[in-house]
Amino acid sequence: MSWDKEDVPSWKVYAATLVSLFFGIILALILIRIYNYVTLKLCYSQTILRGKTVLITGANSGIGKETALDMARREARVIMACRNTDKAEQVQKEIIAQTKNTNVVVRKLDLSSMKSVRQFADEINRTESRLDILIHNAGMANTFGKKVTEDGLEVTMATNQYGPFLLTHLLIDLLKKSKPSRIVIVASELYKFARLNLNNPNPIEGLPAYLYYVSKYANIMFTLELARRLEGTGVTANCLHPGMVDSGIWRNVPFPLNIPIWLIVKTCFKTTKEGAQTTIYCAVSQALQCTNGKYFSECQETQLRSDVANELLGKKYWEICENLVQLKHNDPHI
């Protein structure tokens, strides 16, 4: 006796479809994870940074924490520039305990506040004799929190782009004094899903999650123009895609939207240690001593889309950034 499809109760058809879909998704996620593992590249550089100073923003969690740990193992003086200093001090203790490097310090920095950036830079310039590596790692993906900072800037753009832009200017003389030195900017392949509207560079009414993508697009434009301006100074600037990393950056996504995100993150994304590898590579690899204005992924140079690498647009955006962060006449200019 054979059954026609019409004879099967509809709820059983729906249930079977849902089960098939569920296991199909799980299989796809597992395959993605396997692919990420196979293609993963690690930084094998044995460079020792004794006598060098490394400044890392957002070093109290995620790939910033792993980067700080690696730099401390290489015997560098590590400056952890963090908004949450209580959490940073706990991480500082962990790093010192694991590496036996006591030359790890915490400094208060809120990149969304231009006042905080200036106070932080003043302290660094006053107390530090050198700065060999500046790593712009801190980032946020605003979801449904406050949208505008005290400076009138959209909070994601301020934290991920405008704060780092101002900080780079205020520390550039110390970097030049310490040459050869490096600036490393953590961007993302998510830039490919965005466009930067130069007519609206402070998109307060923009979709919060999408603005994270825009900020990464801006990071790359900033890096390339920065590199052009630093040619011949002994300071290099490069940016990178760390991969999709389980770093907690989407932790502010509300329930129940966070459930599918959690599933994807835990099955597909890199660990923070894996995600820090390209940052570390750009910071310490001897092969990159003179490399400037490049974009890296999986510890190797990667091609950028032509629109984000447009030199004319990069120059225009630089001028826009100077105005938005209210760069002063007596500030260091690059």
Short mmCIF file of C-alpha atoms in Angstrom, two decimals:
data_model
loop_
_atom_site.label_atom_id
_atom_site.label_comp_id
_atom_site.label_asym_id
_atom_site.label_seq_id
_atom_site.Cartn_x
_atom_site.Cartn_y
_atom_site.Cartn_z
CA MET A 1 0.00 0.00 0.00
CA SER A 2 1.41 3.38 -1.00
CA TRP A 3 0.70 6.77 0.53
CA ASP A 4 0.14 9.92 -1.48
CA LYS A 5 1.51 13.16 -0.12
CA GLU A 6 -2.05 14.26 0.53
CA ASP A 7 -2.51 11.33 2.94
CA VAL A 8 0.31 12.48 5.25
CA PRO A 9 -0.88 14.83 8.01
CA SER A 10 0.26 18.38 7.23
CA TRP A 11 1.92 18.85 10.63
CA LYS A 12 4.19 15.87 9.94
CA VAL A 13 5.26 17.40 6.64
CA TYR A 14 6.03 20.69 8.36
CA ALA A 15 7.90 18.94 11.17
CA ALA A 16 9.99 16.90 8.75
CA THR A 17 10.79 20.04 6.77
CA LEU A 18 11.87 21.91 9.89
CA VAL A 19 14.02 19.02 11.09
CA SER A 20 15.68 18.75 7.68
CA LEU A 21 16.27 22.49 7.60
CA PHE A 22 17.72 22.45 11.13
CA PHE A 23 20.19 19.68 10.39
CA GLY A 24 21.05 21.29 7.05
CA ILE A 25 21.95 24.52 8.84
CA ILE A 26 24.01 22.66 11.45
CA LEU A 27 25.89 20.78 8.71
CA ALA A 28 26.57 24.04 6.84
CA LEU A 29 27.91 25.69 10.00
CA ILE A 30 30.18 22.72 10.71
CA LEU A 31 31.54 22.80 7.16
CA ILE A 32 32.21 26.52 7.46
CA ARG A 33 34.09 25.93 10.72
CA ILE A 34 36.18 23.20 9.08
CA TYR A 35 36.98 25.51 6.17
CA ASN A 36 38.02 28.28 8.57
CA TYR A 37 40.28 25.84 10.43
CA VAL A 38 41.94 24.57 7.24
CA THR A 39 42.58 28.07 5.87
CA LEU A 40 43.74 29.53 9.20
CA LYS A 41 47.22 31.07 9.14
CA LEU A 42 49.28 31.68 12.27
CA CYS A 43 52.02 34.20 13.00
CA TYR A 44 55.25 32.29 13.60
CA SER A 45 57.50 35.33 14.02
CA GLN A 46 59.96 34.97 16.90
CA THR A 47 60.57 38.72 17.16
CA ILE A 48 61.45 39.90 20.66
CA LEU A 49 60.32 43.43 21.58
CA ARG A 50 62.55 44.06 24.58
CA GLY A 51 62.97 47.83 24.97
CA LYS A 52 59.97 48.53 22.70
CA THR A 53 56.62 50.04 23.68
CA VAL A 54 53.34 48.77 22.26
CA LEU A 55 50.02 50.59 22.75
CA ILE A 56 46.85 48.57 22.17
CA THR A 57 43.35 50.04 22.32
CA GLY A 58 40.59 47.79 23.61
CA ALA A 59 43.11 45.41 25.17
CA ASN A 60 40.86 44.16 27.96
CA SER A 61 38.93 41.60 25.90
CA GLY A 62 38.73 39.74 22.60
CA ILE A 63 41.59 39.87 20.15
CA GLY A 64 42.94 42.95 21.90
CA LYS A 65 43.54 40.92 25.04
CA GLU A 66 45.23 38.14 23.05
CA THR A 67 47.39 40.71 21.26
CA ALA A 68 48.43 42.29 24.56
CA LEU A 69 49.30 38.86 25.93
CA ASP A 70 51.46 38.10 22.90
CA MET A 71 53.25 41.45 23.06
CA ALA A 72 53.97 40.92 26.76
CA ARG A 73 55.42 37.48 25.99
CA ARG A 74 57.74 39.22 23.54
CA GLU A 75 58.97 41.35 26.48
CA ALA A 76 57.51 44.65 25.25
CA ARG A 77 56.25 47.41 27.48
CA VAL A 78 52.50 47.08 26.90
CA ILE A 79 50.07 49.96 27.35
CA MET A 80 46.49 48.73 27.59
CA ALA A 81 44.29 51.65 26.51
CA CYS A 82 40.78 50.79 27.71
CA ARG A 83 37.48 52.42 28.58
CA ASN A 84 36.68 49.91 31.35
CA THR A 85 39.76 50.17 33.55
CA ASP A 86 38.42 47.84 36.25
CA LYS A 87 38.17 44.99 33.75
CA ALA A 88 41.47 46.01 32.17
CA GLU A 89 43.26 45.81 35.51
CA GLN A 90 42.01 42.25 36.01
CA VAL A 91 43.32 41.32 32.56
CA GLN A 92 46.58 43.13 33.34
CA LYS A 93 47.07 40.84 36.34
CA GLU A 94 46.34 37.78 34.20
CA ILE A 95 48.88 38.84 31.58
CA ILE A 96 51.57 39.56 34.17
CA ALA A 97 50.92 36.20 35.86
CA GLN A 98 51.18 34.31 32.57
CA THR A 99 54.17 36.13 31.07
CA LYS A 100 56.10 37.30 34.17
CA ASN A 101 56.36 40.66 32.36
CA THR A 102 55.52 43.32 34.93
CA ASN A 103 55.89 46.12 32.39
CA VAL A 104 52.18 46.08 31.51
CA VAL A 105 50.14 49.16 32.35
CA VAL A 106 46.52 50.27 32.06
CA ARG A 107 45.49 53.72 30.86
CA LYS A 108 41.98 55.14 30.63
CA LEU A 109 40.74 55.81 27.09
CA ASP A 110 37.22 56.26 25.73
CA LEU A 111 37.59 56.56 21.96
CA SER A 112 34.03 57.83 21.56
CA SER A 113 35.00 61.00 23.46
CA MET A 114 37.41 63.41 21.80
CA LYS A 115 38.07 64.93 25.24
CA SER A 116 39.12 61.53 26.57
CA VAL A 117 41.34 60.97 23.51
CA ARG A 118 43.11 64.27 24.13
CA GLN A 119 43.57 63.59 27.84
CA PHE A 120 44.93 60.13 27.11
CA ALA A 121 47.34 61.39 24.43
CA ASP A 122 48.57 64.16 26.74
CA GLU A 123 49.38 61.55 29.39
CA ILE A 124 51.17 59.27 26.94
CA ASN A 125 53.23 62.09 25.45
CA ARG A 126 54.12 63.30 28.92
CA THR A 127 55.03 59.96 30.50
CA GLU A 128 56.31 57.75 27.67
CA SER A 129 59.73 58.20 26.07
CA ARG A 130 58.88 56.12 22.99
CA LEU A 131 56.07 54.41 21.09
CA ASP A 132 57.10 51.71 18.64
CA ILE A 133 53.79 50.07 17.76
CA LEU A 134 50.31 51.61 17.89
CA ILE A 135 47.53 49.07 17.43
CA HIS A 136 44.04 50.44 16.81
CA ASN A 137 42.09 47.38 17.93
CA ALA A 138 39.13 48.75 19.92
CA GLY A 139 35.80 48.58 18.19
CA MET A 140 32.11 48.52 18.91
CA ALA A 141 28.96 47.54 17.06
CA ASN A 142 26.18 49.68 18.47
CA THR A 143 22.75 48.11 18.32
CA PHE A 144 20.04 49.90 20.24
CA GLY A 145 22.05 52.01 22.69
CA LYS A 146 22.76 55.74 22.58
CA LYS A 147 23.48 57.00 19.09
CA VAL A 148 25.20 60.36 19.60
CA THR A 149 28.31 61.22 21.63
CA GLU A 150 29.04 64.37 23.59
CA ASP A 151 30.81 65.67 20.47
CA GLY A 152 27.71 65.22 18.32
CA LEU A 153 29.19 62.19 16.54
CA GLU A 154 27.46 58.91 15.81
CA VAL A 155 28.82 56.59 18.50
CA THR A 156 30.00 53.66 16.33
CA MET A 157 31.79 55.95 13.88
CA ALA A 158 33.29 57.94 16.74
CA THR A 159 34.64 54.85 18.52
CA ASN A 160 35.86 52.93 15.48
CA GLN A 161 37.09 55.74 13.23
CA TYR A 162 37.12 59.32 14.53
CA GLY A 163 38.67 58.58 17.91
CA PRO A 164 41.52 56.57 16.34
CA PHE A 165 41.98 59.27 13.70
CA LEU A 166 42.49 61.95 16.34
CA LEU A 167 44.64 59.71 18.55
CA THR A 168 46.97 58.94 15.64
CA HIS A 169 47.55 62.64 15.05
CA LEU A 170 48.23 63.35 18.72
CA LEU A 171 50.75 60.49 19.03
CA ILE A 172 52.44 60.82 15.65
CA ASP A 173 55.44 62.80 16.90
CA LEU A 174 56.21 60.11 19.48
CA LEU A 175 55.93 57.45 16.78
CA LYS A 176 58.27 59.38 14.50
CA LYS A 177 60.73 59.85 17.35
CA SER A 178 60.76 56.05 17.85
CA LYS A 179 61.19 55.09 14.19
CA PRO A 180 61.10 52.61 12.66
CA SER A 181 57.60 52.28 14.10
CA ARG A 182 54.29 50.86 13.02
CA ILE A 183 50.59 51.68 13.08
CA VAL A 184 48.28 48.68 12.78
CA ILE A 185 44.55 49.19 12.23
CA VAL A 186 42.04 46.38 12.68
CA ALA A 187 39.49 46.70 9.87
CA SER A 188 37.24 43.99 8.42
CA GLU A 189 36.12 42.30 5.21
CA LEU A 190 32.66 43.55 6.16
CA TYR A 191 33.69 46.78 4.43
CA LYS A 192 32.55 45.04 1.23
CA PHE A 193 28.94 45.31 2.38
CA ALA A 194 29.13 49.06 2.92
CA ARG A 195 29.66 52.38 1.25
CA LEU A 196 30.93 55.56 2.90
CA ASN A 197 28.78 58.55 1.98
CA LEU A 198 31.09 61.56 2.01
CA ASN A 199 28.02 63.80 1.99
CA ASN A 200 26.92 62.24 5.27
CA PRO A 201 30.08 61.15 7.13
CA ASN A 202 28.35 61.40 10.51
CA PRO A 203 25.26 59.23 9.86
CA ILE A 204 23.38 59.70 13.11
CA GLU A 205 20.17 58.33 11.61
CA GLY A 206 21.87 55.31 10.05
CA LEU A 207 21.06 51.71 10.88
CA PRO A 208 23.32 50.97 13.91
CA ALA A 209 24.54 47.50 12.91
CA TYR A 210 25.24 48.61 9.33
CA LEU A 211 27.33 51.52 10.59
CA TYR A 212 29.84 49.01 11.94
CA TYR A 213 30.46 47.97 8.33
CA VAL A 214 30.74 51.63 7.32
CA SER A 215 33.28 52.26 10.08
CA LYS A 216 35.46 49.41 8.78
CA TYR A 217 35.26 50.91 5.27
CA ALA A 218 36.36 54.21 6.81
CA ASN A 219 39.24 52.48 8.66
CA ILE A 220 40.67 51.25 5.37
CA MET A 221 40.37 54.63 3.64
CA PHE A 222 42.04 56.21 6.67
CA THR A 223 44.89 53.67 6.63
CA LEU A 224 45.68 54.13 2.96
CA GLU A 225 45.75 57.93 3.12
CA LEU A 226 47.72 57.78 6.38
CA ALA A 227 50.31 55.54 4.71
CA ARG A 228 50.65 57.95 1.79
CA ARG A 229 51.25 60.85 4.16
CA LEU A 230 53.80 58.88 6.21
CA GLU A 231 55.99 57.84 3.28
CA GLY A 232 59.64 58.47 4.14
CA THR A 233 59.02 59.21 7.84
CA GLY A 234 60.04 55.80 9.20
CA VAL A 235 56.46 55.15 10.34
CA THR A 236 54.33 52.63 8.45
CA ALA A 237 50.56 52.07 8.51
CA ASN A 238 48.77 48.87 7.52
CA CYS A 239 45.32 47.46 8.15
CA LEU A 240 43.86 43.98 8.35
CA HIS A 241 40.89 41.68 8.46
CA PRO A 242 41.12 39.47 11.58
CA GLY A 243 38.50 37.03 10.33
CA MET A 244 35.10 36.47 11.87
CA VAL A 245 35.97 36.22 15.54
CA ASP A 246 34.06 35.23 18.66
CA SER A 247 35.15 38.44 20.35
CA GLY A 248 31.92 39.51 22.05
CA ILE A 249 31.49 42.54 19.80
CA TRP A 250 27.83 41.58 19.15
CA ARG A 251 27.07 41.01 22.84
CA ASN A 252 24.68 43.99 22.91
CA VAL A 253 22.27 42.37 20.44
CA PRO A 254 18.99 41.92 22.34
CA PHE A 255 17.04 38.71 22.90
CA PRO A 256 15.80 36.84 20.84
CA LEU A 257 17.90 38.16 17.94
CA ASN A 258 21.02 37.07 19.82
CA ILE A 259 20.08 33.36 19.63
CA PRO A 260 20.87 32.73 15.94
CA ILE A 261 23.88 35.04 16.22
CA TRP A 262 25.18 33.01 19.18
CA LEU A 263 24.75 29.77 17.22
CA ILE A 264 26.66 31.12 14.22
CA VAL A 265 29.41 32.68 16.33
CA LYS A 266 30.06 29.56 18.42
CA THR A 267 30.14 27.19 15.46
CA CYS A 268 31.75 29.24 12.68
CA PHE A 269 33.87 32.01 14.14
CA LYS A 270 37.53 31.95 15.12
CA THR A 271 38.64 31.97 18.73
CA THR A 272 40.16 35.22 19.95
CA LYS A 273 43.64 33.69 19.85
CA GLU A 274 43.15 32.69 16.22
CA GLY A 275 41.64 36.07 15.41
CA ALA A 276 44.63 37.96 16.82
CA GLN A 277 47.17 36.29 14.53
CA THR A 278 47.07 38.77 11.64
CA THR A 279 47.23 41.73 14.02
CA ILE A 280 50.32 40.22 15.64
CA TYR A 281 51.82 39.48 12.23
CA CYS A 282 51.41 43.09 11.09
CA ALA A 283 52.89 44.34 14.35
CA VAL A 284 56.02 42.19 14.60
CA SER A 285 56.89 40.43 11.35
CA GLN A 286 60.36 41.40 10.15
CA ALA A 287 59.18 40.81 6.59
CA LEU A 288 56.91 43.86 6.92
CA GLN A 289 59.58 46.26 8.17
CA CYS A 290 59.13 48.56 5.17
CA THR A 291 55.62 47.52 4.12
CA ASN A 292 53.23 50.47 4.05
CA GLY A 293 49.63 51.03 3.03
CA LYS A 294 48.64 47.36 2.63
CA TYR A 295 45.68 45.25 3.69
CA PHE A 296 46.18 41.81 5.23
CA SER A 297 44.10 38.74 5.94
CA GLU A 298 45.30 35.38 7.29
CA CYS A 299 48.84 36.81 7.65
CA GLN A 300 49.17 37.66 3.98
CA GLU A 301 48.55 40.69 1.80
CA THR A 302 45.08 40.82 0.27
CA GLN A 303 43.63 42.90 -2.55
CA LEU A 304 41.18 45.68 -1.79
CA ARG A 305 38.21 46.78 -3.81
CA SER A 306 39.03 49.73 -6.07
CA ASP A 307 36.43 52.08 -4.56
CA VAL A 308 37.81 51.90 -1.01
CA ALA A 309 41.36 52.39 -2.35
CA ASN A 310 40.43 55.50 -4.38
CA GLU A 311 43.14 58.07 -3.58
CA LEU A 312 41.04 61.12 -4.39
CA LEU A 313 38.21 60.00 -2.13
CA GLY A 314 40.73 59.14 0.57
CA LYS A 315 42.10 62.68 0.56
CA LYS A 316 38.61 64.17 0.71
CA TYR A 317 37.64 61.92 3.60
CA TRP A 318 40.81 62.87 5.48
CA GLU A 319 39.80 66.53 5.38
CA ILE A 320 36.31 65.62 6.55
CA CYS A 321 37.77 63.68 9.49
CA GLU A 322 39.95 66.65 10.48
CA ASN A 323 36.83 68.80 10.72
CA LEU A 324 34.73 66.23 12.56
CA VAL A 325 37.35 65.66 15.29
CA GLN A 326 38.00 69.43 15.44
CA LEU A 327 41.72 69.12 14.83
CA LYS A 328 43.34 72.30 16.12
CA HIS A 329 45.92 74.51 14.45
CA ASN A 330 48.56 73.64 17.06
CA ASP A 331 47.84 69.89 17.01
CA PRO A 332 50.36 67.68 15.22
CA HIS A 333 49.34 67.32 11.59
CA ILE A 334 50.17 64.37 9.38
#
